[in-house]
Short mmCIF file of C-alpha atoms in Angstrom, two decimals:
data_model
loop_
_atom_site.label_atom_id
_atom_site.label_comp_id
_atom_site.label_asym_id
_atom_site.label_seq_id
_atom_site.Cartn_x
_atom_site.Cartn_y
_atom_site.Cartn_z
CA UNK A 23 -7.95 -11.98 14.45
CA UNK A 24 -6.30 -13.37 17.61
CA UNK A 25 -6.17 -17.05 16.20
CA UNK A 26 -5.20 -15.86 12.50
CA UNK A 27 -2.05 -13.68 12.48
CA UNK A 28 -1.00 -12.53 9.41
CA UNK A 29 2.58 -12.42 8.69
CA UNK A 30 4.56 -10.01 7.11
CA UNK A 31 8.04 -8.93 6.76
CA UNK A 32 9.30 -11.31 9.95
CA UNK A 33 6.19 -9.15 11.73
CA UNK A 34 2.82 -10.21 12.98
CA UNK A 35 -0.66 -8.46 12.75
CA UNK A 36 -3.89 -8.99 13.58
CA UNK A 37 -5.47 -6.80 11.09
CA UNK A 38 -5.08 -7.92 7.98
CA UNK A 39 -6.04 -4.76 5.94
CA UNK A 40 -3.58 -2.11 5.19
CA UNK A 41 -4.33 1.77 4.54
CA UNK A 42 -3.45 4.34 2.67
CA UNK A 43 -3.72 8.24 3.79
CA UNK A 44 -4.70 9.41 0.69
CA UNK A 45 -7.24 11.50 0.05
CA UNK A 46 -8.70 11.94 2.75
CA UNK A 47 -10.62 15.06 3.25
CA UNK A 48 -8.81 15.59 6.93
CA UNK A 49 -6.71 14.68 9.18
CA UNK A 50 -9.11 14.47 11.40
CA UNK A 51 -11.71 12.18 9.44
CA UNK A 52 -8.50 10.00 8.77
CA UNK A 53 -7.53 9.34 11.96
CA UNK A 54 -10.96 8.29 12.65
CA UNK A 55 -11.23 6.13 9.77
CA UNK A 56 -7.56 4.28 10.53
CA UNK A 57 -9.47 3.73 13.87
CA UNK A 58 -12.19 1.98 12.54
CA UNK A 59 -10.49 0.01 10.33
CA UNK A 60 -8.59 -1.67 13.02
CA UNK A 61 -5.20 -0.99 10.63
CA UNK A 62 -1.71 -1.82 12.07
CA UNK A 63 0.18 -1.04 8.95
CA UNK A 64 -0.19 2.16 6.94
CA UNK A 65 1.26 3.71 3.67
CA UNK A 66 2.63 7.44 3.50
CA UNK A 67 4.38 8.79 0.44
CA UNK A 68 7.61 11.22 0.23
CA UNK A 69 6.65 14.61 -0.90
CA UNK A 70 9.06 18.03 -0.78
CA UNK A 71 8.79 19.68 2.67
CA UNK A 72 6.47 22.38 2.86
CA UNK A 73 6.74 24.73 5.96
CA UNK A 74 3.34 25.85 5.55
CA UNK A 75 1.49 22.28 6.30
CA UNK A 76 0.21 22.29 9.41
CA UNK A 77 -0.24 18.70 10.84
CA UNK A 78 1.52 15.89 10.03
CA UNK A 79 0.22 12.34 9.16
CA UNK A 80 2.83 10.92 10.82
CA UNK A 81 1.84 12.60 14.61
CA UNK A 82 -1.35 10.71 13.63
CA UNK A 83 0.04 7.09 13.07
CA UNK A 84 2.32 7.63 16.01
CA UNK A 85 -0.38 7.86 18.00
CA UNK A 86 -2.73 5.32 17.07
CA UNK A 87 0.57 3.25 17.46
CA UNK A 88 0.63 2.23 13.12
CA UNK A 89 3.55 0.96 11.84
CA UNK A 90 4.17 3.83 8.55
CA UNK A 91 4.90 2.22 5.42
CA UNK A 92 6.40 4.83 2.87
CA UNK A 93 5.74 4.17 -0.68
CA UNK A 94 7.37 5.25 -3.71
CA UNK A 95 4.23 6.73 -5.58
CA UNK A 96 4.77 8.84 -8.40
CA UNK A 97 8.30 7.19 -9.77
CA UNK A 98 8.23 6.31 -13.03
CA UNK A 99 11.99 4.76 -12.86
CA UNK A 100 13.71 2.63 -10.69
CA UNK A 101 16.18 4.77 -10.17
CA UNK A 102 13.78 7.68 -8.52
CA UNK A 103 12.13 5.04 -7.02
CA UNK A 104 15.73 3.47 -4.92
CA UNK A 105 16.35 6.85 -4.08
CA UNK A 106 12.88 7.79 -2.57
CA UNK A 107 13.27 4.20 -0.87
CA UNK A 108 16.56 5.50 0.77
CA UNK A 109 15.09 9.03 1.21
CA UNK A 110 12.22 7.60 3.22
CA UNK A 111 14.44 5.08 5.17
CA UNK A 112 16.50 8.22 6.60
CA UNK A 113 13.11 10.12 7.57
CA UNK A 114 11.61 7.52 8.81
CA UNK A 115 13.84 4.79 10.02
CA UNK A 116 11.83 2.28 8.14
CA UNK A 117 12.91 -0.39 5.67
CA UNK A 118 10.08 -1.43 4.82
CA UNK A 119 8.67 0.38 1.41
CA UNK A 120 5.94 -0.47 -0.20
CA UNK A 121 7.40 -0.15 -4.18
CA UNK A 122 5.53 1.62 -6.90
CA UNK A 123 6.99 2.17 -10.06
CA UNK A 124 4.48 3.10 -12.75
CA UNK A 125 4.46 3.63 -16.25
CA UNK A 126 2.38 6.56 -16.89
CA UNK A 127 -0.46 8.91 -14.98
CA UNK A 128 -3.37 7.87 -17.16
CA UNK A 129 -3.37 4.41 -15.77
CA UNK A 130 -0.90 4.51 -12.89
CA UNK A 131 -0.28 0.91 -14.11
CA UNK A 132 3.20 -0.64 -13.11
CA UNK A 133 6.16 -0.63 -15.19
CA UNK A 134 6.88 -4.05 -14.73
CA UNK A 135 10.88 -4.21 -16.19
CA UNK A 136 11.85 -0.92 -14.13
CA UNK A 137 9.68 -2.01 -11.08
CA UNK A 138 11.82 -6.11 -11.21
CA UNK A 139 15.00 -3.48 -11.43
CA UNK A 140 13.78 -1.77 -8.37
CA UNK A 141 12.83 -4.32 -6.37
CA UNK A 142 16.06 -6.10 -6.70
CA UNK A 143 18.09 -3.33 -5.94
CA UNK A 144 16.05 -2.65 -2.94
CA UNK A 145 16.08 -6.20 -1.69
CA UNK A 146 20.35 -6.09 -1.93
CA UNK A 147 20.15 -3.17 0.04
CA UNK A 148 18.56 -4.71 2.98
CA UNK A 149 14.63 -3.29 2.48
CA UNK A 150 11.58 -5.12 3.00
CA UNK A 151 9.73 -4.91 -0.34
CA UNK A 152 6.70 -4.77 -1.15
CA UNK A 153 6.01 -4.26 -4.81
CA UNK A 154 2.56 -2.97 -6.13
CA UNK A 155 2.67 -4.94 -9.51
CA UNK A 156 -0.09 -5.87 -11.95
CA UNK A 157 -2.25 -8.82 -11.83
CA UNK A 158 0.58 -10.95 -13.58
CA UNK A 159 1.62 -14.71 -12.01
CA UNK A 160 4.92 -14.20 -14.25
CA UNK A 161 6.17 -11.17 -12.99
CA UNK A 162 4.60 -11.79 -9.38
CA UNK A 163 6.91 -15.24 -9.44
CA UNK A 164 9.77 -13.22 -10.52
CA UNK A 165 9.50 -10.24 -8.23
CA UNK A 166 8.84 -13.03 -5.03
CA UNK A 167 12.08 -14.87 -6.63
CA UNK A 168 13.98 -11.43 -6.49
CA UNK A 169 13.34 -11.39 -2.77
CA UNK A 170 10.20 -9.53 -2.51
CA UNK A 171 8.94 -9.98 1.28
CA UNK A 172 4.72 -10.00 -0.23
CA UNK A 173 3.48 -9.08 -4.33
CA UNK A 174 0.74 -6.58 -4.33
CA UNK A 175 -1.02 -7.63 -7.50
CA UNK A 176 -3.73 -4.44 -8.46
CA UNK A 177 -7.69 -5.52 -8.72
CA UNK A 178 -7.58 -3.00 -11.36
CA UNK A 179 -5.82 1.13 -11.36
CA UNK A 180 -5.22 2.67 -8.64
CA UNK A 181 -8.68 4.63 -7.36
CA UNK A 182 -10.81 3.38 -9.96
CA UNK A 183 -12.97 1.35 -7.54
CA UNK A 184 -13.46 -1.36 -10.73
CA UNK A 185 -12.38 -4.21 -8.14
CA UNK A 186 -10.82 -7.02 -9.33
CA UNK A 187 -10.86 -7.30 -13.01
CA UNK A 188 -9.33 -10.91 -13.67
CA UNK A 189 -9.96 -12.78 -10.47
CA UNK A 190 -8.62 -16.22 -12.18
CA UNK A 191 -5.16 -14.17 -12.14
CA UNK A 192 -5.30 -13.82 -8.87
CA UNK A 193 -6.22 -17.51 -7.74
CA UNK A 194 -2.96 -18.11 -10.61
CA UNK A 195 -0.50 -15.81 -8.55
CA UNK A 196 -2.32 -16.96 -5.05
CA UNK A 197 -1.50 -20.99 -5.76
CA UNK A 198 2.61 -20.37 -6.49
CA UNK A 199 3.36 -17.35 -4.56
CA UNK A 200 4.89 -18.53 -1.38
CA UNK A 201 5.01 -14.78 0.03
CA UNK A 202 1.82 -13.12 0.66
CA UNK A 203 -0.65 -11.71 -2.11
CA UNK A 204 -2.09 -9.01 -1.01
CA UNK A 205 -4.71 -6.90 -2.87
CA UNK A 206 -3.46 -3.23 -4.19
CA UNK A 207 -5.56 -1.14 -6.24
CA UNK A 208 -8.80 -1.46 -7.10
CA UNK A 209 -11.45 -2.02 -4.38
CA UNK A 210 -14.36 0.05 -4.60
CA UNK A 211 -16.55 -1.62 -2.05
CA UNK A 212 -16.57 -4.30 1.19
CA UNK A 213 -17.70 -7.01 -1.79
CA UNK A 214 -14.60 -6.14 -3.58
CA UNK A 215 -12.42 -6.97 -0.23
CA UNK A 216 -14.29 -10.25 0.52
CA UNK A 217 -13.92 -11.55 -2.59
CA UNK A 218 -9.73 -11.02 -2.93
CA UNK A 219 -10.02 -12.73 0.64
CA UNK A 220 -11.84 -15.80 -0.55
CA UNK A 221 -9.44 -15.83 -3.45
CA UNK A 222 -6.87 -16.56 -1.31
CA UNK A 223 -5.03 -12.90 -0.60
CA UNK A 224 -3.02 -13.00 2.87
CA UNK A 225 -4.54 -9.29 3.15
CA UNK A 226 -5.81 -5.72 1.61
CA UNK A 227 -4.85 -2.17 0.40
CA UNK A 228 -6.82 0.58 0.15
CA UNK A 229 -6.99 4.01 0.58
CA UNK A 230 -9.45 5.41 -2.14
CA UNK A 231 -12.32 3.34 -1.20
CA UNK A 232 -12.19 4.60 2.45
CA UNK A 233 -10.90 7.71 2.01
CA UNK A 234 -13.18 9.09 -0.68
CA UNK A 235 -16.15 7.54 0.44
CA UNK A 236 -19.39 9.80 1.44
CA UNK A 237 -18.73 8.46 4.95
CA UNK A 238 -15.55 7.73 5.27
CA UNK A 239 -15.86 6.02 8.91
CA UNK A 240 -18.43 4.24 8.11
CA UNK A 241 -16.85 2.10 4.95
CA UNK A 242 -13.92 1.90 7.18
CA UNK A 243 -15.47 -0.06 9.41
CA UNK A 244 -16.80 -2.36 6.50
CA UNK A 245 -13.76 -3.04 5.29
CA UNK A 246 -12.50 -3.99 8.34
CA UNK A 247 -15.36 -6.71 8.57
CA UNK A 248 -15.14 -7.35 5.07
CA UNK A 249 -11.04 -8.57 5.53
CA UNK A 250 -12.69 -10.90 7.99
CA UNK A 251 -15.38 -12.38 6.52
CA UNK A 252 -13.95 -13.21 3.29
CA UNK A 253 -10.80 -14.47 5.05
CA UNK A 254 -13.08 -16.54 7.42
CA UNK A 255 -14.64 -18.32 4.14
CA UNK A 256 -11.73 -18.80 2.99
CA UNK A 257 -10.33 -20.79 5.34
CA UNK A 258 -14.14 -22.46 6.01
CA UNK A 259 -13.65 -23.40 2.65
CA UNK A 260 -17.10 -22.81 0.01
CA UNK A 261 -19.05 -25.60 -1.39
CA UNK A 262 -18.14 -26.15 -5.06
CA UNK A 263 -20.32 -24.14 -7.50
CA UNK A 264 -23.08 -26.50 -9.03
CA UNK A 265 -24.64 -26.69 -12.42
CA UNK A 266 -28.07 -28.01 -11.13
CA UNK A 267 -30.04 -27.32 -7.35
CA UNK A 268 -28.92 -29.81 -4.37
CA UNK A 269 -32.08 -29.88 -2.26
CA UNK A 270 -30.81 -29.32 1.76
CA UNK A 271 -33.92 -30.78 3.10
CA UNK A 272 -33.77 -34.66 3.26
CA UNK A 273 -35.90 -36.40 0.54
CA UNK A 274 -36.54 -39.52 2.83
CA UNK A 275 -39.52 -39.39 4.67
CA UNK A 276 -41.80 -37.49 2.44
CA UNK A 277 -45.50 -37.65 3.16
CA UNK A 278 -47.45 -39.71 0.09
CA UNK A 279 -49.97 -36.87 -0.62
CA UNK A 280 -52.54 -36.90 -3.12
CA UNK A 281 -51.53 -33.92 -5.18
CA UNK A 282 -55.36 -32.59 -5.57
CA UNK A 283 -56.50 -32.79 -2.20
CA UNK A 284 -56.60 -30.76 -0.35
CA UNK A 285 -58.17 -28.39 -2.75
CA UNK A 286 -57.00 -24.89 -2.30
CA UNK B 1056 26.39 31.23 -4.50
CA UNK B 1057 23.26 29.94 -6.01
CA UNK B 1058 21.69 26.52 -4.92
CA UNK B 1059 18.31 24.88 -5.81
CA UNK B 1060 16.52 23.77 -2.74
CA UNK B 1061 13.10 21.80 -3.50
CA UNK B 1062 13.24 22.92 -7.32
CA UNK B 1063 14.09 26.82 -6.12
CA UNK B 1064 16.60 28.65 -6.60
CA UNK B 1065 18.22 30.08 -3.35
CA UNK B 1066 21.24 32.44 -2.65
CA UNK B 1067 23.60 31.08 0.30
CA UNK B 1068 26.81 32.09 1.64
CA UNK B 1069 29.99 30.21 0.53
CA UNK B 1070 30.46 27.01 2.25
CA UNK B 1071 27.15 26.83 3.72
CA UNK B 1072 26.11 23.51 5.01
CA UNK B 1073 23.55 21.00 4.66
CA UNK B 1074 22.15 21.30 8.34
CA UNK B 1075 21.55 25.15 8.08
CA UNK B 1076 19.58 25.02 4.79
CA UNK B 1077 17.15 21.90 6.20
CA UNK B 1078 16.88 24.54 9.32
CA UNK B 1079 15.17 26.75 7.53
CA UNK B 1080 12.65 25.02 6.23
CA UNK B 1081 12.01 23.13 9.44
CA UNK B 1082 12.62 22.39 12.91
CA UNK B 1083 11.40 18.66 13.19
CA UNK B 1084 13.80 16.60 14.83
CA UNK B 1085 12.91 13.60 12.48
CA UNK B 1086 11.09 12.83 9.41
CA UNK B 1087 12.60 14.87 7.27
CA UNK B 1088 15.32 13.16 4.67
CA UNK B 1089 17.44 15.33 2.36
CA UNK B 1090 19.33 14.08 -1.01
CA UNK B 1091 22.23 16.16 -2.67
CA UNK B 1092 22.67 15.70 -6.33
CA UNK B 1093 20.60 12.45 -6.45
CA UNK B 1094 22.13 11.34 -3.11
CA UNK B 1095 21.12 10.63 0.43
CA UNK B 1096 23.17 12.31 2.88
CA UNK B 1097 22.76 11.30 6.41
CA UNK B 1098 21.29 13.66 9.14
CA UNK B 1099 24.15 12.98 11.10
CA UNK B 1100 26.32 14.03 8.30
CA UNK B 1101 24.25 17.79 7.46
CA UNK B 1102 26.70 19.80 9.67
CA UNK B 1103 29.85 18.48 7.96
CA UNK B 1104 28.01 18.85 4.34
CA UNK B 1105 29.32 21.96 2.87
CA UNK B 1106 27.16 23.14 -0.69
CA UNK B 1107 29.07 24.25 -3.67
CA UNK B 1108 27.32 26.60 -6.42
CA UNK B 1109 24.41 25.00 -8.51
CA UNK B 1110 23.96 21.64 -5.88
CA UNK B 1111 20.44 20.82 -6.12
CA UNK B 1112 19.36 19.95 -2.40
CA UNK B 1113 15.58 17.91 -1.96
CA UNK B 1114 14.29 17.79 1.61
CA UNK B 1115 11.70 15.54 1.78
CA UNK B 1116 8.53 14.62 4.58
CA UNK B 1117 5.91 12.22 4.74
CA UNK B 1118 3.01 13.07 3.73
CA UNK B 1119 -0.54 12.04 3.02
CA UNK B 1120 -0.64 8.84 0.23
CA UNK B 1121 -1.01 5.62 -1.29
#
């Protein structure tokens, strides 16, 4: 929103929820869906050149005008993961990355001593950082005190659509961080994405939620209002949770009324 | 000589360079990084990047993700 820019990186958006590309069923249904979601900053990962592809997601983000963000998915080291930093810095002339360094495929969780190695590295060699990291206020303190420009805490792993698991963490890492927290992982629905907004996140990822939907447009554009409305009660601020009811309608002035007359 | 381009093996004439192998895979102007041995190498410095026998070369794109 106009009056709420979110700041990134030394940049400004608007939007507050970033995409991913993947899975997608087309590049045609993506392009559509980046539209809805009113997106200004989405991920691509590095992959081996194939001459047979046809299309290219980057044509696509070039024209809606997205900044790319390349991502390290699929390192399990930090020292693949630096290099496929650098790699996408040459191909795309980006130095922003958004880091992932994970520990193994059956939970794509983060490997949080290689991805701290990483990150610091990265950071000493002039990139923006972004780190995808688990829902930990230690290592979230420690990768925004290595220079990380946001922490990308996971809801829970990466397309499981579980949403956020441990939502105290997140108010934990929200409260210190002094970089944005931004949800990565995890979001299954627009409820999911409201609630890491009223927690206090500066924004969103996704890609699976969107992407794999049955309508992929369509939960695009509910994520989109979904960033805003939970960001908008955030900052309206909710009434504290109560043990007992608060009546809203003004006990003063109450008729005196026989209780058994009428009948009925 | 025998290099590995993208994990396959390819045979190239001596002192081939960097710029001519990336050429024939593609003809995008940008997007396209390549690493030698675990190593960036600039696309400004391709032409001037002459392969030796068993260099493994990675050309990498963007592609869909994350």
């Amino acid at each position: 929103m106009a009056d709420d820019l979110f700041t990134l990186g030394g940049r400004t958006f608007s939007s507050r929820l970033i995409m991913g590309t993947g899975g997608a069923p087309s590049l045609d249904v993506l392009e559509r869906s980046l539209v809805a979601s009113g997106t200004e900053l989405t991920t691509v990962a590095m992959r081996r050149l194939d001459p047979t592809v046809q299309g290219s997601v980057l044509s696509v983000l070039d024209r809606l005008g997205i900044q790319v963000l390349p991502n390290t998915a699929g390192c399990y080291t930090a020292g693949e993961a630096v290099l496929t930093a650098r790699l996408a810095r040459e191909a795309l002339g980006t130095d922003w990355i958004k880091l992932e360094v994970v520990a193994d495929e059956r939970t794509l969780l983060p490997d949080g001593v290689e991805l701290l190695d990483a990150a610091e590295t990265l950071v000493d060699d002039g990139f923006t950082v972004l780190p995808y990291t688990n829902d930990d206020p230690v290592l979230a303190r420690k990768l925004e005190d290595v220079g990380c420009a946001a922490v990308m805490p996971l809801g829970s792993p990466i397309g499981s659509g579980l949403g956020i698991r441990n939502p105290h963490n997140f108010e934990l890492i929200v409260e210190r961080a002094g970089v944005p927290v931004i949800l990565d992982a995890g979001a299954g629905t627009a409820s999911d994405v409201a609630l890491a907004m009223e927690l206090g996140c500066a924004a969103v990822m996704l890609a699976s939620a969107v992407t794999r939907a049955q309508v992929p447009v369509l939960m695009a554009t509910s994520m989109r209002h979904a960033v805003e409305a939970g960001r908008l009660a955030h900052r309206a601020g909710r009434i504290p949770r109560r043990h007992f009811a608060e009546a809203s309608s003004p006990a003063a002035g109450l008729a005196v009324l026989d209780p058994e007359r009428p009948a009925f | 000589m025998t290099i590995s381009v993208n994990g396959e093996p390819r045979e190239v004439a001596a002192g081939t360079t960097l710029d001519v192998v990336v050429a024939a895979l593609t003809s995008a102007p940008s997007g396209v990084a390549a690493a030698l041995n675990e190593t960036v190498v600039p696309r400004g410095q391709w032409p001037a990047t002459a392969l030796g026998e068993g260099d493994r070369v990675e050309v990498l794109t963007a592609v869909q993700g994350g």
